[in-house]
PDB file of C-alpha atoms in Angstrom:
ATOM      1  CA  MET A   1     108.444  76.873  87.708  1.00 85.00           C
ATOM      2  CA  HIS A   2     106.909  80.186  88.871  1.00 89.00           C
ATOM      3  CA  PRO A   3     105.831  79.719  92.932  1.00 90.00           C
ATOM      4  CA  ARG A   4     102.277  80.007  92.325  1.00 86.00           C
ATOM      5  CA  LEU A   5     102.140  77.526  90.190  1.00 88.00           C
ATOM      6  CA  ALA A   6     104.050  74.749  92.215  1.00 89.00           C
ATOM      7  CA  LEU A   7     103.047  76.076  95.198  1.00 89.00           C
ATOM      8  CA  PHE A   8      99.463  76.154  95.171  1.00 85.00           C
ATOM      9  CA  ALA A   9      98.628  73.590  92.362  1.00 75.00           C
ATOM     10  CA  GLY A  10      94.952  72.193  92.570  1.00 71.00           C
ATOM     11  CA  GLU A  11      94.579  74.790  95.856  1.00 73.00           C
ATOM     12  CA  THR A  12      93.150  78.432  95.472  1.00 72.00           C
ATOM     13  CA  GLN A  13      95.944  81.318  96.591  1.00 75.00           C
ATOM     14  CA  PRO A  14      95.070  83.281  99.056  1.00 79.00           C
ATOM     15  CA  LEU A  15      93.842  87.132  97.540  1.00 88.00           C
ATOM     16  CA  SER A  16      95.932  89.119  98.270  1.00 87.00           C
ATOM     17  CA  LEU A  17      95.102  93.073  98.170  1.00 94.00           C
ATOM     18  CA  PRO A  18      97.368  96.254  99.320  1.00 95.00           C
ATOM     19  CA  VAL A  19      97.874  96.689 102.556  1.00 95.00           C
ATOM     20  CA  VAL A  20      96.240  99.931 103.165  1.00 97.00           C
ATOM     21  CA  ASP A  21      92.262 100.754 102.756  1.00 97.00           C
ATOM     22  CA  HIS A  22      92.619 104.525 102.605  1.00 97.00           C
ATOM     23  CA  TYR A  23      89.220 106.026 103.355  1.00 96.00           C
ATOM     24  CA  CYS A  24      87.836 109.976 102.595  1.00 96.00           C
ATOM     25  CA  GLY A  25      84.493 110.935 101.212  1.00 95.00           C
ATOM     26  CA  ILE A  26      84.516 114.849 101.154  1.00 95.00           C
ATOM     27  CA  GLU A  27      85.232 116.256  97.678  1.00 96.00           C
ATOM     28  CA  LYS A  28      89.051 117.774  98.230  1.00 96.00           C
ATOM     29  CA  LEU A  29      90.347 114.593 100.148  1.00 96.00           C
ATOM     30  CA  MET A  30      88.947 112.158  97.293  1.00 97.00           C
ATOM     31  CA  ARG A  31      90.686 114.304  94.997  1.00 97.00           C
ATOM     32  CA  LYS A  32      94.049 115.173  97.326  1.00 97.00           C
ATOM     33  CA  SER A  33      93.931 111.077  97.808  1.00 97.00           C
ATOM     34  CA  LEU A  34      93.642 109.826  94.237  1.00 98.00           C
ATOM     35  CA  ALA A  35      96.730 112.274  93.563  1.00 97.00           C
ATOM     36  CA  LEU A  36      98.377 110.755  96.252  1.00 96.00           C
ATOM     37  CA  GLN A  37      97.423 107.157  94.883  1.00 97.00           C
ATOM     38  CA  ALA A  38      98.571 108.585  91.203  1.00 95.00           C
ATOM     39  CA  ALA A  39     102.154 109.914  92.628  1.00 94.00           C
ATOM     40  CA  ARG A  40     103.047 106.707  94.436  1.00 91.00           C
ATOM     41  CA  GLY A  41     101.542 104.228  92.882  1.00 91.00           C
ATOM     42  CA  PRO A  42      99.181 101.498  93.379  1.00 92.00           C
ATOM     43  CA  VAL A  43     100.653 100.273  96.544  1.00 93.00           C
ATOM     44  CA  PHE A  44      97.689 101.194  98.631  1.00 96.00           C
ATOM     45  CA  ASP A  45      93.876 101.723  97.799  1.00 97.00           C
ATOM     46  CA  VAL A  46      91.485 104.145  97.742  1.00 98.00           C
ATOM     47  CA  THR A  47      87.830 103.856  98.738  1.00 98.00           C
ATOM     48  CA  LEU A  48      85.705 106.701  98.000  1.00 98.00           C
ATOM     49  CA  ASP A  49      83.640 107.211 101.207  1.00 97.00           C
ATOM     50  CA  CYS A  50      79.635 107.634 100.630  1.00 96.00           C
ATOM     51  CA  GLU A  51      78.300 106.354 104.135  1.00 93.00           C
ATOM     52  CA  ASP A  52      79.966 107.371 107.099  1.00 84.00           C
ATOM     53  CA  GLY A  53      82.717 110.294 106.081  1.00 83.00           C
ATOM     54  CA  ALA A  54      80.134 111.942 103.255  1.00 86.00           C
ATOM     55  CA  VAL A  55      78.031 114.800 104.027  1.00 83.00           C
ATOM     56  CA  VAL A  56      74.240 113.711 104.922  1.00 87.00           C
ATOM     57  CA  GLY A  57      71.907 114.603 102.903  1.00 87.00           C
ATOM     58  CA  ALA A  58      72.982 114.389  99.219  1.00 92.00           C
ATOM     59  CA  GLU A  59      73.583 110.374  98.895  1.00 94.00           C
ATOM     60  CA  THR A  60      72.738 111.510  94.939  1.00 95.00           C
ATOM     61  CA  GLU A  61      74.811 114.721  94.165  1.00 96.00           C
ATOM     62  CA  HIS A  62      77.856 112.360  96.390  1.00 96.00           C
ATOM     63  CA  VAL A  63      77.602 109.004  94.165  1.00 97.00           C
ATOM     64  CA  GLN A  64      77.230 110.908  91.358  1.00 97.00           C
ATOM     65  CA  LEU A  65      80.823 112.879  92.318  1.00 97.00           C
ATOM     66  CA  VAL A  66      82.404 109.046  93.034  1.00 98.00           C
ATOM     67  CA  ALA A  67      81.263 107.751  89.467  1.00 97.00           C
ATOM     68  CA  GLU A  68      82.680 110.913  87.773  1.00 97.00           C
ATOM     69  CA  LEU A  69      86.259 110.178  89.621  1.00 98.00           C
ATOM     70  CA  LEU A  70      85.986 106.650  89.008  1.00 97.00           C
ATOM     71  CA  ALA A  71      85.710 107.619  85.083  1.00 97.00           C
ATOM     72  CA  SER A  72      88.734 110.837  85.940  1.00 97.00           C
ATOM     73  CA  PRO A  73      92.274 110.153  84.619  1.00 96.00           C
ATOM     74  CA  GLU A  74      92.416 110.715  88.210  1.00 96.00           C
ATOM     75  CA  ASN A  75      91.589 106.901  88.652  1.00 97.00           C
ATOM     76  CA  ARG A  76      95.235 106.305  87.406  1.00 96.00           C
ATOM     77  CA  HIS A  77      95.919 102.799  89.137  1.00 96.00           C
ATOM     78  CA  GLY A  78      91.605 101.527  88.987  1.00 96.00           C
ATOM     79  CA  ARG A  79      92.522 100.603  92.559  1.00 97.00           C
ATOM     80  CA  VAL A  80      89.413 103.008  93.541  1.00 98.00           C
ATOM     81  CA  GLY A  81      86.580 101.312  95.374  1.00 98.00           C
ATOM     82  CA  VAL A  82      83.380 102.627  97.187  1.00 98.00           C
ATOM     83  CA  ARG A  83      82.025 102.181 100.551  1.00 97.00           C
ATOM     84  CA  VAL A  84      77.800 102.520 100.004  1.00 98.00           C
ATOM     85  CA  HIS A  85      75.199 103.088 102.796  1.00 97.00           C
ATOM     86  CA  PRO A  86      74.174  99.546 104.104  1.00 96.00           C
ATOM     87  CA  VAL A  87      71.981  97.242 102.325  1.00 97.00           C
ATOM     88  CA  ASP A  88      68.879  98.177 104.063  1.00 95.00           C
ATOM     89  CA  HIS A  89      68.802 101.931 104.135  1.00 95.00           C
ATOM     90  CA  PRO A  90      67.316 103.517 101.090  1.00 93.00           C
ATOM     91  CA  ALA A  91      69.912 105.427  99.275  1.00 96.00           C
ATOM     92  CA  PHE A  92      71.894 101.869  98.624  1.00 97.00           C
ATOM     93  CA  GLU A  93      69.669 101.261  95.562  1.00 97.00           C
ATOM     94  CA  LEU A  94      70.348 104.714  94.402  1.00 96.00           C
ATOM     95  CA  GLU A  95      73.952 104.567  94.581  1.00 97.00           C
ATOM     96  CA  LEU A  96      74.382 100.977  93.260  1.00 98.00           C
ATOM     97  CA  GLN A  97      72.481 102.008  90.469  1.00 97.00           C
ATOM     98  CA  ALA A  98      74.484 106.006  89.564  1.00 97.00           C
ATOM     99  CA  LEU A  99      78.035 103.358  90.293  1.00 98.00           C
ATOM    100  CA  ALA A 100      76.272 100.584  87.702  1.00 98.00           C
ATOM    101  CA  ALA A 101      75.795 103.441  85.103  1.00 96.00           C
ATOM    102  CA  ALA A 102      79.211 105.087  85.326  1.00 95.00           C
ATOM    103  CA  PRO A 103      81.962 104.392  82.714  1.00 95.00           C
ATOM    104  CA  VAL A 104      84.468 102.584  85.210  1.00 97.00           C
ATOM    105  CA  ALA A 105      83.552 100.304  87.385  1.00 97.00           C
ATOM    106  CA  PRO A 106      84.785 100.681  91.231  1.00 98.00           C
ATOM    107  CA  ALA A 107      87.400  98.032  91.710  1.00 98.00           C
ATOM    108  CA  TYR A 108      85.205  96.773  94.985  1.00 98.00           C
ATOM    109  CA  LEU A 109      82.399  97.866  96.724  1.00 98.00           C
ATOM    110  CA  MET A 110      82.284  97.898 100.612  1.00 98.00           C
ATOM    111  CA  LEU A 111      79.110  97.132 102.333  1.00 98.00           C
ATOM    112  CA  PRO A 112      78.924  98.469 105.793  1.00 95.00           C
ATOM    113  CA  LYS A 113      77.420  97.209 108.881  1.00 94.00           C
ATOM    114  CA  ILE A 114      76.619  93.509 108.041  1.00 96.00           C
ATOM    115  CA  GLU A 115      74.891  92.296 110.568  1.00 95.00           C
ATOM    116  CA  SER A 116      73.587  88.937 109.155  1.00 97.00           C
ATOM    117  CA  HIS A 117      74.751  85.964 106.289  1.00 97.00           C
ATOM    118  CA  ALA A 118      71.393  86.727 104.591  1.00 97.00           C
ATOM    119  CA  GLN A 119      71.959  90.559 104.875  1.00 97.00           C
ATOM    120  CA  LEU A 120      75.840  89.536 102.680  1.00 98.00           C
ATOM    121  CA  VAL A 121      73.831  87.149 100.363  1.00 98.00           C
ATOM    122  CA  ARG A 122      70.722  90.235 100.056  1.00 98.00           C
ATOM    123  CA  GLY A 123      73.351  93.213  99.343  1.00 98.00           C
ATOM    124  CA  ALA A 124      75.363  90.613  96.897  1.00 98.00           C
ATOM    125  CA  ALA A 125      72.017  89.945  94.444  1.00 98.00           C
ATOM    126  CA  ALA A 126      71.245  93.457  94.602  1.00 98.00           C
ATOM    127  CA  VAL A 127      74.925  94.123  93.420  1.00 98.00           C
ATOM    128  CA  ARG A 128      74.775  91.735  90.640  1.00 98.00           C
ATOM    129  CA  ALA A 129      70.892  92.731  89.416  1.00 98.00           C
ATOM    130  CA  ALA A 130      72.219  96.739  89.180  1.00 98.00           C
ATOM    131  CA  TRP A 131      75.002  95.955  86.728  1.00 97.00           C
ATOM    132  CA  GLY A 132      73.072  93.210  84.986  1.00 96.00           C
ATOM    133  CA  THR A 133      74.963  90.829  82.345  1.00 94.00           C
ATOM    134  CA  ARG A 134      78.559  92.524  83.298  1.00 94.00           C
ATOM    135  CA  SER A 135      80.719  91.308  85.942  1.00 95.00           C
ATOM    136  CA  ALA A 136      80.119  93.177  89.086  1.00 97.00           C
ATOM    137  CA  PRO A 137      82.504  94.664  91.557  1.00 98.00           C
ATOM    138  CA  PRO A 138      83.879  92.245  94.372  1.00 98.00           C
ATOM    139  CA  LEU A 139      82.423  92.866  97.658  1.00 98.00           C
ATOM    140  CA  GLN A 140      84.140  94.051 101.189  1.00 98.00           C
ATOM    141  CA  ALA A 141      82.114  94.047 104.206  1.00 98.00           C
ATOM    142  CA  LEU A 142      82.622  95.300 107.699  1.00 97.00           C
ATOM    143  CA  ILE A 143      81.608  93.836 110.724  1.00 96.00           C
ATOM    144  CA  GLU A 144      80.459  95.881 113.589  1.00 92.00           C
ATOM    145  CA  THR A 145      78.270  94.461 115.633  1.00 90.00           C
ATOM    146  CA  HIS A 146      77.355  91.493 117.411  1.00 93.00           C
ATOM    147  CA  GLY A 147      74.813  89.353 114.760  1.00 94.00           C
ATOM    148  CA  GLY A 148      77.827  89.727 112.416  1.00 95.00           C
ATOM    149  CA  LEU A 149      80.353  88.285 115.179  1.00 96.00           C
ATOM    150  CA  ARG A 150      78.010  85.535 115.524  1.00 96.00           C
ATOM    151  CA  GLU A 151      77.900  84.965 111.981  1.00 97.00           C
ATOM    152  CA  VAL A 152      81.122  85.631 110.847  1.00 98.00           C
ATOM    153  CA  GLU A 153      82.436  82.140 109.561  1.00 97.00           C
ATOM    154  CA  ALA A 154      79.213  82.127 106.885  1.00 98.00           C
ATOM    155  CA  ILE A 155      79.331  86.080 105.798  1.00 98.00           C
ATOM    156  CA  ALA A 156      83.662  85.156 105.295  1.00 98.00           C
ATOM    157  CA  ALA A 157      82.761  82.533 103.096  1.00 97.00           C
ATOM    158  CA  HIS A 158      80.830  84.293 100.824  1.00 97.00           C
ATOM    159  CA  PRO A 159      82.153  83.523  97.231  1.00 96.00           C
ATOM    160  CA  ALA A 160      81.445  87.535  96.473  1.00 97.00           C
ATOM    161  CA  LEU A 161      83.493  88.239  99.252  1.00 97.00           C
ATOM    162  CA  GLN A 162      87.375  89.379  99.170  1.00 97.00           C
ATOM    163  CA  SER A 163      87.687  91.063 102.897  1.00 98.00           C
ATOM    164  CA  LEU A 164      86.720  91.655 105.896  1.00 98.00           C
ATOM    165  CA  SER A 165      86.346  94.449 107.990  1.00 97.00           C
ATOM    166  CA  PHE A 166      86.511  95.190 111.855  1.00 95.00           C
ATOM    167  CA  GLY A 167      84.552  97.536 112.561  1.00 92.00           C
ATOM    168  CA  LEU A 168      85.760  99.274 116.355  1.00 93.00           C
ATOM    169  CA  MET A 169      83.733 102.114 117.495  1.00 90.00           C
ATOM    170  CA  ASP A 170      80.195 100.669 116.439  1.00 90.00           C
ATOM    171  CA  PHE A 171      81.258  97.318 118.254  1.00 93.00           C
ATOM    172  CA  VAL A 172      82.578  99.087 121.139  1.00 93.00           C
ATOM    173  CA  SER A 173      78.853 101.316 121.199  1.00 92.00           C
ATOM    174  CA  ALA A 174      76.870  98.198 120.977  1.00 92.00           C
ATOM    175  CA  HIS A 175      78.123  97.185 124.292  1.00 93.00           C
ATOM    176  CA  HIS A 176      76.070  99.827 126.081  1.00 93.00           C
ATOM    177  CA  GLY A 177      79.405 100.250 128.312  1.00 93.00           C
ATOM    178  CA  ALA A 178      80.236  97.529 129.139  1.00 95.00           C
ATOM    179  CA  ILE A 179      83.314  97.985 127.059  1.00 95.00           C
ATOM    180  CA  PRO A 180      84.874 100.629 128.571  1.00 94.00           C
ATOM    181  CA  ARG A 181      85.895 103.244 126.377  1.00 91.00           C
ATOM    182  CA  GLU A 182      89.723 102.842 126.827  1.00 91.00           C
ATOM    183  CA  ALA A 183      89.123 100.488 124.152  1.00 91.00           C
ATOM    184  CA  LEU A 184      88.836 102.898 121.838  1.00 90.00           C
ATOM    185  CA  THR A 185      92.014 104.376 122.634  1.00 87.00           C
ATOM    186  CA  LEU A 186      95.031 103.177 120.293  1.00 84.00           C
ATOM    187  CA  ASP A 187      96.585 100.432 123.090  1.00 83.00           C
ATOM    188  CA  GLY A 188      93.185  99.936 124.529  1.00 88.00           C
ATOM    189  CA  GLN A 189      91.907  98.066 121.584  1.00 91.00           C
ATOM    190  CA  PHE A 190      94.591  95.220 121.342  1.00 93.00           C
ATOM    191  CA  ASP A 191      94.015  94.985 125.201  1.00 92.00           C
ATOM    192  CA  HIS A 192      89.871  94.148 125.903  1.00 94.00           C
ATOM    193  CA  PRO A 193      89.567  90.427 125.775  1.00 94.00           C
ATOM    194  CA  LEU A 194      86.671  91.160 124.256  1.00 95.00           C
ATOM    195  CA  VAL A 195      87.780  93.267 121.509  1.00 95.00           C
ATOM    196  CA  ARG A 196      90.847  91.360 121.185  1.00 95.00           C
ATOM    197  CA  GLN A 197      88.180  88.322 120.929  1.00 96.00           C
ATOM    198  CA  ALA A 198      86.419  89.594 118.235  1.00 96.00           C
ATOM    199  CA  LYS A 199      89.488  90.725 116.219  1.00 97.00           C
ATOM    200  CA  LEU A 200      90.662  87.522 116.366  1.00 97.00           C
ATOM    201  CA  ALA A 201      87.179  85.786 115.060  1.00 97.00           C
ATOM    202  CA  ILE A 202      87.572  88.076 112.329  1.00 98.00           C
ATOM    203  CA  ALA A 203      91.119  87.135 110.955  1.00 98.00           C
ATOM    204  CA  ALA A 204      90.549  83.618 111.541  1.00 98.00           C
ATOM    205  CA  ALA A 205      87.586  83.124 109.587  1.00 97.00           C
ATOM    206  CA  CYS A 206      89.176  85.158 106.429  1.00 97.00           C
ATOM    207  CA  HIS A 207      92.315  82.959 106.519  1.00 95.00           C
ATOM    208  CA  GLY A 208      89.874  79.921 106.860  1.00 94.00           C
ATOM    209  CA  HIS A 209      88.627  81.178 103.591  1.00 95.00           C
ATOM    210  CA  GLY A 210      91.358  82.838 101.599  1.00 93.00           C
ATOM    211  CA  ILE A 211      90.338  86.414 101.873  1.00 96.00           C
ATOM    212  CA  VAL A 212      91.891  88.966 103.171  1.00 97.00           C
ATOM    213  CA  PRO A 213      91.469  90.560 107.242  1.00 97.00           C
ATOM    214  CA  SER A 214      91.234  94.446 107.402  1.00 97.00           C
ATOM    215  CA  HIS A 215      91.807  95.893 110.424  1.00 96.00           C
ATOM    216  CA  CYS A 216      90.148  98.921 111.811  1.00 92.00           C
ATOM    217  CA  VAL A 217      91.118 102.553 112.019  1.00 87.00           C
ATOM    218  CA  VAL A 218      93.318 104.168 114.562  1.00 85.00           C
ATOM    219  CA  THR A 219      92.518 107.887 114.732  1.00 78.00           C
ATOM    220  CA  GLU A 220      96.105 109.119 116.730  1.00 73.00           C
ATOM    221  CA  LEU A 221      96.902 111.436 113.700  1.00 74.00           C
ATOM    222  CA  ARG A 222      99.733 113.439 115.558  1.00 74.00           C
ATOM    223  CA  SER A 223     102.144 110.427 116.258  1.00 83.00           C
ATOM    224  CA  ARG A 224     103.427 108.864 113.268  1.00 87.00           C
ATOM    225  CA  SER A 225     105.229 105.888 116.141  1.00 88.00           C
ATOM    226  CA  ARG A 226     102.419 105.203 117.753  1.00 89.00           C
ATOM    227  CA  LEU A 227      99.942 104.276 114.599  1.00 91.00           C
ATOM    228  CA  GLN A 228     103.139 102.444 114.073  1.00 92.00           C
ATOM    229  CA  GLU A 229     102.930 100.652 116.694  1.00 92.00           C
ATOM    230  CA  ALA A 230      99.330  99.895 116.630  1.00 93.00           C
ATOM    231  CA  ALA A 231      99.587  98.811 112.472  1.00 94.00           C
ATOM    232  CA  ARG A 232     102.566  96.215 113.774  1.00 95.00           C
ATOM    233  CA  ARG A 233     100.939  94.323 116.140  1.00 95.00           C
ATOM    234  CA  ALA A 234      97.626  94.125 114.165  1.00 96.00           C
ATOM    235  CA  ALA A 235     100.174  92.601 111.588  1.00 95.00           C
ATOM    236  CA  ARG A 236     102.274  90.692 113.697  1.00 94.00           C
ATOM    237  CA  GLU A 237     100.053  89.967 116.451  1.00 95.00           C
ATOM    238  CA  PHE A 238      96.363  89.150 115.372  1.00 96.00           C
ATOM    239  CA  GLY A 239      97.449  88.209 112.169  1.00 95.00           C
ATOM    240  CA  TYR A 240      95.532  91.339 109.538  1.00 97.00           C
ATOM    241  CA  THR A 241      96.803  91.678 106.416  1.00 95.00           C
ATOM    242  CA  ARG A 242      95.313  95.549 105.411  1.00 97.00           C
ATOM    243  CA  MET A 243      94.360  98.553 107.404  1.00 97.00           C
ATOM    244  CA  TRP A 244      92.568 101.326 107.337  1.00 96.00           C
ATOM    245  CA  SER A 245      93.836 104.969 106.590  1.00 95.00           C
ATOM    246  CA  ILE A 246      91.881 108.110 106.795  1.00 93.00           C
ATOM    247  CA  HIS A 247      94.381 111.114 106.694  1.00 93.00           C
ATOM    248  CA  PRO A 248      97.024 110.727 103.963  1.00 93.00           C
ATOM    249  CA  ASP A 249      99.820 110.903 106.898  1.00 92.00           C
ATOM    250  CA  GLN A 250      98.436 107.240 108.260  1.00 94.00           C
ATOM    251  CA  ILE A 251      99.774 105.925 104.997  1.00 94.00           C
ATOM    252  CA  GLU A 252     103.168 105.228 104.572  1.00 93.00           C
ATOM    253  CA  PRO A 253     103.631 104.232 109.040  1.00 93.00           C
ATOM    254  CA  ILE A 254     101.064 101.966 108.199  1.00 94.00           C
ATOM    255  CA  LEU A 255     102.816 100.753 104.842  1.00 94.00           C
ATOM    256  CA  GLU A 256     106.026 100.509 107.224  1.00 93.00           C
ATOM    257  CA  ALA A 257     104.545  98.600 109.438  1.00 93.00           C
ATOM    258  CA  PHE A 258     102.950  95.964 107.193  1.00 94.00           C
ATOM    259  CA  ALA A 259     105.820  95.460 104.869  1.00 92.00           C
ATOM    260  CA  PRO A 260     108.636  92.524 105.952  1.00 91.00           C
ATOM    261  CA  SER A 261     112.088  93.192 107.417  1.00 91.00           C
ATOM    262  CA  THR A 262     114.665  93.297 104.979  1.00 92.00           C
ATOM    263  CA  ALA A 263     116.377  90.432 106.810  1.00 94.00           C
ATOM    264  CA  GLU A 264     113.613  88.423 106.403  1.00 94.00           C
ATOM    265  CA  VAL A 265     113.406  89.516 102.496  1.00 94.00           C
ATOM    266  CA  ASP A 266     116.563  88.479 102.337  1.00 94.00           C
ATOM    267  CA  GLU A 267     115.989  84.987 103.861  1.00 95.00           C
ATOM    268  CA  ALA A 268     112.971  84.343 101.620  1.00 94.00           C
ATOM    269  CA  ILE A 269     114.827  85.176  98.743  1.00 95.00           C
ATOM    270  CA  GLU A 270     117.555  83.387  99.956  1.00 95.00           C
ATOM    271  CA  ILE A 271     114.852  79.884  99.903  1.00 95.00           C
ATOM    272  CA  LEU A 272     113.116  80.515  97.259  1.00 95.00           C
ATOM    273  CA  ASP A 273     115.789  80.899  94.732  1.00 93.00           C
ATOM    274  CA  ALA A 274     117.300  77.629  96.033  1.00 94.00           C
ATOM    275  CA  ALA A 275     113.697  75.454  95.989  1.00 94.00           C
ATOM    276  CA  GLN A 276     113.330  76.881  92.599  1.00 92.00           C
ATOM    277  CA  ALA A 277     117.158  75.234  91.798  1.00 93.00           C
ATOM    278  CA  ALA A 278     115.380  72.077  93.564  1.00 94.00           C
ATOM    279  CA  GLY A 279     112.873  71.876  91.480  1.00 93.00           C
ATOM    280  CA  TRP A 280     110.475  72.967  94.715  1.00 93.00           C
ATOM    281  CA  GLY A 281     111.487  69.333  96.645  1.00 94.00           C
ATOM    282  CA  PRO A 282     113.575  69.792 100.142  1.00 94.00           C
ATOM    283  CA  ILE A 283     116.225  71.798 100.311  1.00 94.00           C
ATOM    284  CA  ARG A 284     118.217  72.528 103.630  1.00 93.00           C
ATOM    285  CA  HIS A 285     119.401  76.012 104.246  1.00 93.00           C
ATOM    286  CA  ARG A 286     121.718  77.010 107.399  1.00 90.00           C
ATOM    287  CA  ASP A 287     121.368  73.950 108.933  1.00 91.00           C
ATOM    288  CA  GLN A 288     116.924  73.647 108.761  1.00 93.00           C
ATOM    289  CA  LEU A 289     114.821  72.179 106.173  1.00 94.00           C
ATOM    290  CA  HIS A 290     112.379  73.463 103.831  1.00 95.00           C
ATOM    291  CA  ASP A 291     109.789  72.028 101.953  1.00 94.00           C
ATOM    292  CA  ARG A 292     106.550  73.274 100.153  1.00 91.00           C
ATOM    293  CA  ALA A 293     105.402  73.939 103.426  1.00 91.00           C
ATOM    294  CA  SER A 294     107.629  76.653 104.120  1.00 94.00           C
ATOM    295  CA  TYR A 295     108.351  77.319 100.830  1.00 94.00           C
ATOM    296  CA  ARG A 296     104.590  79.294 101.082  1.00 92.00           C
ATOM    297  CA  LEU A 297     105.415  81.466 103.867  1.00 92.00           C
ATOM    298  CA  PHE A 298     108.367  82.472 102.221  1.00 94.00           C
ATOM    299  CA  TRP A 299     106.502  83.507  98.797  1.00 93.00           C
ATOM    300  CA  SER A 300     103.830  85.237 101.138  1.00 91.00           C
ATOM    301  CA  LEU A 301     106.905  86.954 102.574  1.00 92.00           C
ATOM    302  CA  LEU A 302     107.942  88.030  98.973  1.00 93.00           C
ATOM    303  CA  GLU A 303     104.233  88.919  98.090  1.00 91.00           C
ATOM    304  CA  ARG A 304     104.269  91.724 100.805  1.00 89.00           C
ATOM    305  CA  ALA A 305     107.364  93.196 100.156  1.00 91.00           C
ATOM    306  CA  GLN A 306     106.203  93.914  96.677  1.00 89.00           C
ATOM    307  CA  ARG A 307     102.634  94.977  97.319  1.00 86.00           C
ATOM    308  CA  THR A 308     104.400  97.476  99.878  1.00 87.00           C
ATOM    309  CA  GLY A 309     106.658  99.002  97.701  1.00 86.00           C
ATOM    310  CA  GLN A 310     109.948  97.953  98.564  1.00 87.00           C
ATOM    311  CA  ASP A 311     113.091  98.214  96.724  1.00 86.00           C
ATOM    312  CA  LEU A 312     113.397  94.557  95.557  1.00 90.00           C
ATOM    313  CA  PRO A 313     116.379  93.978  93.395  1.00 92.00           C
ATOM    314  CA  ALA A 314     115.512  93.665  89.340  1.00 92.00           C
ATOM    315  CA  GLU A 315     115.711  90.388  88.919  1.00 92.00           C
ATOM    316  CA  VAL A 316     114.401  89.026  92.016  1.00 93.00           C
ATOM    317  CA  ARG A 317     111.327  92.064  90.681  1.00 91.00           C
ATOM    318  CA  LEU A 318     112.004  90.090  86.992  1.00 91.00           C
ATOM    319  CA  ARG A 319     111.918  86.798  88.531  1.00 90.00           C
ATOM    320  CA  TYR A 320     108.925  86.335  90.310  1.00 91.00           C
ATOM    321  CA  PHE A 321     106.657  89.733  89.446  1.00 89.00           C
ATOM    322  CA  GLY A 322     107.049  89.745  85.766  1.00 82.00           C
ATOM    323  CA  ALA A 323     104.472  90.461  83.281  1.00 49.00           C
ATOM    324  CA  THR A 324     104.177  86.664  82.406  1.00 42.00           C
ATOM    325  CA  ILE A 325     103.686  83.642  84.511  1.00 42.00           C
ATOM    326  CA  ALA A 326     105.174  80.605  82.969  1.00 40.00           C
ATOM    327  CA  ALA A 327     105.834  77.243  83.965  1.00 36.00           C
TER     328      ALA A 327
END
C-alpha cells in the first residue's frame, strides 16, 4: 500500500507545493523566469506580478500580457500563478476579469495585503464570480499587517486557501519605527521578538490547517551562502516549507536549503521500505521503534526531496512517485 493511502487514511494529507515561489513583474524578467522554469522543471513556481513588481499606471496592458504568457508555450509546466492587486484596489476586478477570460487559468492567485478574514471572504467570492461555472484557481494570501496577523487562524482556515506568506517590509513599516530598521536585514528579521512572533504565528496557523507557510523575500542578492543560511533558518527553525525568490540567482540556494540532507533521505527510504514490507505496522530500525506517527515524518521528508529535485534512486521514484498510486 502506498504511503499516501496507508498513513493518511481518513485524513486530509497536508498540501504540498514547490518550495520556491519566484516573483517577477517586468516583461523581460517574466519571460526569463518562464524559460528557466521550462528548462529546470517544475521544482519552483513562477508568480507573475501585477502589483508591487509591475509598472504603476499600466494595469490593463500588464494583465493582458500576463494572460498571454499564461496561455503561451512558455508556460510549459502549468506552475505559473499571478499576484493581483489587493481586494479593495480599483484594479482588482479588472485583473480578475482579464485572467478569467484567458484560455489558460493561473495555477493560483496571490491576494496581497489581507487585513481580515472578512476581506479574504470578499476576495474569494469575487474570484468565484469572475470564473462563473468553471473551477476558480486556488488562492494564496499575504499577511503584512496587524489586522491580518490578529485573524491569522481564521484566514488560514478558509477552504479556498492553499498558502499564507509573510510580508516582512510592510509588517515592520506598520510599527512606525517601533521595530528598528535592523529587523529588515537578513539576520535581524530572525532575531527581533515581534517579527519572530509574527513568523511563528503564521507558520503554526498554516500547519494547523494543512496549508503551506511561505517565508518572506530576502533582499540579499550577492551572497549565496548568507541567503542559503536565511532559507535554512526559515525551514529548520520557523517551520516554513516554501519561500519567495526575487532574483533567478536565489532559486537554487533556496532549493538546496529546503532540501533534506542525503543522510535524512537515506534514512527515510530505509524506514519507509521496511514499514511498507511490514504492512505499515511498527518496526525496529537501528534500535529505535517506529510506527505510523514517525512514518508520516519520513514520508514528508521523502516528498520534499522529490519536490526539490534531488536525485533519488530510480526504484524509489518508481515505487513512491510513479503515475499510478494503487492500494
